[in-house]
Amino acid sequence: MIALGNDHAGLELKNAVKAHLDERGIEYKDFGTYTPDSCDYAVYAEKAARAVANGECELGLLFCGTGVGISMAANKVRGIRAACCSDKFSAEMTRLHNDANMLCLGGRVVTPEKAIELCDIFLDTAFSGEERHARRIAQITDLENRF
Ligand code: RB5
């Protein structure tokens, strides 16, 4: 199950990605927003990030204007490693090396076609499991626990 969340500026991207997930038969839970009315990205980041953090969803996809604000908000939720990406290399490496559990995309940065491409890469790439990367992720978790 994939968690989806967005603000008004990410609505178009999310809807394009949802249609693609439907085509692929990938299940998702959409935490909104559902309309183009102006809203606050942190509200929807929290809803989707909670679902990933508590295990209800394995991974999440977030969308706002730049992908930045919604990633900042999601990363405040314990256990979330949200990565804001706009290129294929980063979308792949953040799964391989960072074991990112949420991908954040900007509706004012990437096209719907690019968003679909990035989401596919993110969802289809597994964490490498390599010791040095696991160690670095453990350091991030340790940092989170000390603040
Ligand atoms: C909304 O206008 C915009 O600020 C928001 O979607 C996002 O880009 C913030 O980081």
PDB file of C-alpha atoms and ligand atoms in Angstrom:
ATOM      1  CA  MET A   1       0.000   0.000   0.000  1.00  0.00           C
ATOM      2  CA  ILE A   2       1.333   3.394  -1.040  1.00  0.00           C
ATOM      3  CA  ALA A   3       0.437   6.584   0.849  1.00  0.00           C
ATOM      4  CA  LEU A   4      -0.331   9.667  -1.226  1.00  0.00           C
ATOM      5  CA  GLY A   5      -0.510  13.244  -0.010  1.00  0.00           C
ATOM      6  CA  ASN A   6      -0.434  16.680  -1.600  1.00  0.00           C
ATOM      7  CA  ASP A   7      -1.435  20.310  -1.464  1.00  0.00           C
ATOM      8  CA  HIS A   8      -3.254  22.259  -4.183  1.00  0.00           C
ATOM      9  CA  ALA A   9      -0.022  22.795  -6.162  1.00  0.00           C
ATOM     10  CA  GLY A  10       0.625  19.052  -6.256  1.00  0.00           C
ATOM     11  CA  LEU A  11      -2.891  17.923  -7.117  1.00  0.00           C
ATOM     12  CA  GLU A  12      -2.358  17.549 -10.866  1.00  0.00           C
ATOM     13  CA  LEU A  13       0.794  15.462 -10.391  1.00  0.00           C
ATOM     14  CA  LYS A  14      -0.860  13.251  -7.820  1.00  0.00           C
ATOM     15  CA  ASN A  15      -3.832  12.606 -10.081  1.00  0.00           C
ATOM     16  CA  ALA A  16      -1.520  11.684 -12.961  1.00  0.00           C
ATOM     17  CA  VAL A  17       0.435   9.325 -10.704  1.00  0.00           C
ATOM     18  CA  LYS A  18      -2.786   7.812  -9.318  1.00  0.00           C
ATOM     19  CA  ALA A  19      -3.974   6.974 -12.826  1.00  0.00           C
ATOM     20  CA  HIS A  20      -0.625   5.321 -13.483  1.00  0.00           C
ATOM     21  CA  LEU A  21      -0.747   3.347 -10.243  1.00  0.00           C
ATOM     22  CA  ASP A  22      -4.232   2.169 -11.239  1.00  0.00           C
ATOM     23  CA  GLU A  23      -2.834   0.971 -14.566  1.00  0.00           C
ATOM     24  CA  ARG A  24      -0.065  -0.887 -12.749  1.00  0.00           C
ATOM     25  CA  GLY A  25      -2.474  -2.365 -10.217  1.00  0.00           C
ATOM     26  CA  ILE A  26      -0.617  -0.797  -7.308  1.00  0.00           C
ATOM     27  CA  GLU A  27      -2.811  -0.102  -4.287  1.00  0.00           C
ATOM     28  CA  TYR A  28      -2.684   3.301  -2.640  1.00  0.00           C
ATOM     29  CA  LYS A  29      -4.385   5.321   0.042  1.00  0.00           C
ATOM     30  CA  ASP A  30      -4.962   8.958  -0.863  1.00  0.00           C
ATOM     31  CA  PHE A  31      -4.808  11.275   2.145  1.00  0.00           C
ATOM     32  CA  GLY A  32      -5.724  14.385   0.130  1.00  0.00           C
ATOM     33  CA  THR A  33      -6.101  17.196  -0.574  1.00  0.00           C
ATOM     34  CA  TYR A  34      -8.679  16.364  -3.204  1.00  0.00           C
ATOM     35  CA  THR A  35      -9.536  19.811  -4.611  1.00  0.00           C
ATOM     36  CA  PRO A  36      -7.531  22.670  -6.151  1.00  0.00           C
ATOM     37  CA  ASP A  37      -8.487  25.001  -3.292  1.00  0.00           C
ATOM     38  CA  SER A  38      -5.465  26.535  -1.592  1.00  0.00           C
ATOM     39  CA  CYS A  39      -4.401  24.561   1.472  1.00  0.00           C
ATOM     40  CA  ASP A  40      -1.412  23.891   3.739  1.00  0.00           C
ATOM     41  CA  TYR A  41       1.010  21.137   2.707  1.00  0.00           C
ATOM     42  CA  ALA A  42       2.054  20.216   6.282  1.00  0.00           C
ATOM     43  CA  VAL A  43      -1.482  18.976   7.009  1.00  0.00           C
ATOM     44  CA  TYR A  44      -1.343  16.400   4.219  1.00  0.00           C
ATOM     45  CA  ALA A  45       2.305  15.566   4.747  1.00  0.00           C
ATOM     46  CA  GLU A  46       1.454  14.543   8.295  1.00  0.00           C
ATOM     47  CA  LYS A  47      -1.501  12.369   7.321  1.00  0.00           C
ATOM     48  CA  ALA A  48       0.460  10.419   4.692  1.00  0.00           C
ATOM     49  CA  ALA A  49       3.688  10.297   6.713  1.00  0.00           C
ATOM     50  CA  ARG A  50       1.884   8.882   9.764  1.00  0.00           C
ATOM     51  CA  ALA A  51       0.592   6.027   7.604  1.00  0.00           C
ATOM     52  CA  VAL A  52       4.128   5.211   6.459  1.00  0.00           C
ATOM     53  CA  ALA A  53       5.624   5.613   9.919  1.00  0.00           C
ATOM     54  CA  ASN A  54       3.040   3.305  11.542  1.00  0.00           C
ATOM     55  CA  GLY A  55       3.397   0.632   8.853  1.00  0.00           C
ATOM     56  CA  GLU A  56      -0.050   1.021   7.312  1.00  0.00           C
ATOM     57  CA  CYS A  57       1.728   1.927   4.070  1.00  0.00           C
ATOM     58  CA  GLU A  58       5.163   0.710   2.929  1.00  0.00           C
ATOM     59  CA  LEU A  59       6.108   3.818   0.977  1.00  0.00           C
ATOM     60  CA  GLY A  60       4.654   7.243   0.249  1.00  0.00           C
ATOM     61  CA  LEU A  61       4.493   9.778  -2.549  1.00  0.00           C
ATOM     62  CA  LEU A  62       4.023  13.461  -1.759  1.00  0.00           C
ATOM     63  CA  PHE A  63       3.369  16.404  -4.052  1.00  0.00           C
ATOM     64  CA  CYS A  64       3.425  20.172  -3.598  1.00  0.00           C
ATOM     65  CA  GLY A  65       4.618  23.083  -5.736  1.00  0.00           C
ATOM     66  CA  THR A  66       8.321  22.376  -5.378  1.00  0.00           C
ATOM     67  CA  GLY A  67       8.296  19.139  -3.396  1.00  0.00           C
ATOM     68  CA  VAL A  68      10.376  20.959  -0.807  1.00  0.00           C
ATOM     69  CA  GLY A  69       7.835  22.166   1.745  1.00  0.00           C
ATOM     70  CA  ILE A  70       5.992  18.885   1.898  1.00  0.00           C
ATOM     71  CA  SER A  71       9.303  17.003   2.305  1.00  0.00           C
ATOM     72  CA  MET A  72      10.338  19.275   5.161  1.00  0.00           C
ATOM     73  CA  ALA A  73       7.044  18.591   6.924  1.00  0.00           C
ATOM     74  CA  ALA A  74       7.136  14.829   6.333  1.00  0.00           C
ATOM     75  CA  ASN A  75      10.683  14.609   7.660  1.00  0.00           C
ATOM     76  CA  LYS A  76       9.458  15.912  11.032  1.00  0.00           C
ATOM     77  CA  VAL A  77       7.562  12.650  11.531  1.00  0.00           C
ATOM     78  CA  ARG A  78       9.713  10.113  13.377  1.00  0.00           C
ATOM     79  CA  GLY A  79      10.847   7.310  11.105  1.00  0.00           C
ATOM     80  CA  ILE A  80      10.265   9.198   7.882  1.00  0.00           C
ATOM     81  CA  ARG A  81      13.025   9.663   5.350  1.00  0.00           C
ATOM     82  CA  ALA A  82      11.443  11.847   2.684  1.00  0.00           C
ATOM     83  CA  ALA A  83      13.459  12.745  -0.397  1.00  0.00           C
ATOM     84  CA  CYS A  84      12.663  15.645  -2.704  1.00  0.00           C
ATOM     85  CA  CYS A  85      13.838  14.650  -6.187  1.00  0.00           C
ATOM     86  CA  SER A  86      13.496  15.884  -9.740  1.00  0.00           C
ATOM     87  CA  ASP A  87      15.920  13.574 -11.540  1.00  0.00           C
ATOM     88  CA  LYS A  88      16.044   9.834 -12.132  1.00  0.00           C
ATOM     89  CA  PHE A  89      19.445   9.278 -10.575  1.00  0.00           C
ATOM     90  CA  SER A  90      18.400  10.796  -7.239  1.00  0.00           C
ATOM     91  CA  ALA A  91      15.086   8.936  -7.208  1.00  0.00           C
ATOM     92  CA  GLU A  92      16.960   5.648  -7.585  1.00  0.00           C
ATOM     93  CA  MET A  93      19.849   6.425  -5.251  1.00  0.00           C
ATOM     94  CA  THR A  94      17.614   7.614  -2.446  1.00  0.00           C
ATOM     95  CA  ARG A  95      16.108   4.122  -2.298  1.00  0.00           C
ATOM     96  CA  LEU A  96      19.413   2.289  -2.791  1.00  0.00           C
ATOM     97  CA  HIS A  97      21.486   4.326  -0.339  1.00  0.00           C
ATOM     98  CA  ASN A  98      19.081   6.241   1.944  1.00  0.00           C
ATOM     99  CA  ASP A  99      16.222   3.741   2.104  1.00  0.00           C
ATOM    100  CA  ALA A 100      13.962   6.762   1.649  1.00  0.00           C
ATOM    101  CA  ASN A 101      10.366   5.867   2.423  1.00  0.00           C
ATOM    102  CA  MET A 102       8.705   8.905   0.855  1.00  0.00           C
ATOM    103  CA  LEU A 103       9.356  10.591  -2.484  1.00  0.00           C
ATOM    104  CA  CYS A 104       8.420  14.262  -2.811  1.00  0.00           C
ATOM    105  CA  LEU A 105       7.816  15.893  -6.175  1.00  0.00           C
ATOM    106  CA  GLY A 106       7.010  19.419  -7.297  1.00  0.00           C
ATOM    107  CA  GLY A 107       4.096  20.168  -9.584  1.00  0.00           C
ATOM    108  CA  ARG A 108       5.860  23.388 -10.606  1.00  0.00           C
ATOM    109  CA  VAL A 109       9.136  21.547 -11.222  1.00  0.00           C
ATOM    110  CA  VAL A 110       8.435  18.311 -13.076  1.00  0.00           C
ATOM    111  CA  THR A 111       5.893  17.322 -15.710  1.00  0.00           C
ATOM    112  CA  PRO A 112       3.316  14.615 -15.015  1.00  0.00           C
ATOM    113  CA  GLU A 113       5.257  12.326 -17.380  1.00  0.00           C
ATOM    114  CA  LYS A 114       8.474  12.895 -15.453  1.00  0.00           C
ATOM    115  CA  ALA A 115       6.665  12.413 -12.143  1.00  0.00           C
ATOM    116  CA  ILE A 116       5.389   9.027 -13.280  1.00  0.00           C
ATOM    117  CA  GLU A 117       8.890   8.033 -14.373  1.00  0.00           C
ATOM    118  CA  LEU A 118      10.372   9.096 -11.018  1.00  0.00           C
ATOM    119  CA  CYS A 119       7.649   7.347  -9.026  1.00  0.00           C
ATOM    120  CA  ASP A 120       8.172   4.112 -10.955  1.00  0.00           C
ATOM    121  CA  ILE A 121      11.910   4.201 -10.269  1.00  0.00           C
ATOM    122  CA  PHE A 122      11.331   4.961  -6.600  1.00  0.00           C
ATOM    123  CA  LEU A 123       8.729   2.217  -6.128  1.00  0.00           C
ATOM    124  CA  ASP A 124      10.678  -0.378  -8.105  1.00  0.00           C
ATOM    125  CA  THR A 125      14.036   0.096  -6.390  1.00  0.00           C
ATOM    126  CA  ALA A 126      14.891  -1.678  -3.145  1.00  0.00           C
ATOM    127  CA  PHE A 127      17.320  -0.536  -0.456  1.00  0.00           C
ATOM    128  CA  SER A 128      20.747  -2.023  -1.201  1.00  0.00           C
ATOM    129  CA  GLY A 129      21.116  -3.268   2.363  1.00  0.00           C
ATOM    130  CA  GLU A 130      24.837  -2.550   2.248  1.00  0.00           C
ATOM    131  CA  GLU A 131      26.435  -2.162   5.650  1.00  0.00           C
ATOM    132  CA  ARG A 132      27.804   1.334   5.100  1.00  0.00           C
ATOM    133  CA  HIS A 133      24.413   2.618   4.044  1.00  0.00           C
ATOM    134  CA  ALA A 134      22.615   0.858   6.895  1.00  0.00           C
ATOM    135  CA  ARG A 135      25.145   2.414   9.297  1.00  0.00           C
ATOM    136  CA  ARG A 136      24.516   5.908   7.935  1.00  0.00           C
ATOM    137  CA  ILE A 137      20.754   5.497   8.135  1.00  0.00           C
ATOM    138  CA  ALA A 138      21.147   4.316  11.742  1.00  0.00           C
ATOM    139  CA  GLN A 139      23.062   7.540  12.383  1.00  0.00           C
ATOM    140  CA  ILE A 140      20.148   9.564  11.032  1.00  0.00           C
ATOM    141  CA  THR A 141      17.785   7.671  13.346  1.00  0.00           C
ATOM    142  CA  ASP A 142      20.144   8.256  16.263  1.00  0.00           C
ATOM    143  CA  LEU A 143      20.204  11.970  15.483  1.00  0.00           C
ATOM    144  CA  GLU A 144      16.414  12.008  15.407  1.00  0.00           C
ATOM    145  CA  ASN A 145      16.288  10.297  18.803  1.00  0.00           C
ATOM    146  CA  ARG A 146      18.706  12.753  20.407  1.00  0.00           C
ATOM    147  CA  PHE A 147      16.721  15.870  19.508  1.00  0.00           C
TER     148      PHE A 147
HETATM  149  C1  RB5 B   1       2.128  26.624  -2.528  1.00  0.00           C
HETATM  150  O1  RB5 B   1       1.960  27.816  -3.235  1.00  0.00           O
HETATM  151  C2  RB5 B   1       3.605  26.274  -2.446  1.00  0.00           C
HETATM  152  O2  RB5 B   1       4.271  27.182  -1.641  1.00  0.00           O
HETATM  153  C3  RB5 B   1       3.775  24.863  -1.937  1.00  0.00           C
HETATM  154  O3  RB5 B   1       3.083  23.986  -2.754  1.00  0.00           O
HETATM  155  C4  RB5 B   1       5.191  24.314  -1.907  1.00  0.00           C
HETATM  156  O4  RB5 B   1       5.828  24.537  -3.133  1.00  0.00           O
HETATM  157  C5  RB5 B   1       6.030  24.699  -0.783  1.00  0.00           C
HETATM  158  O5  RB5 B   1       7.159  24.210  -0.630  1.00  0.00           O
END
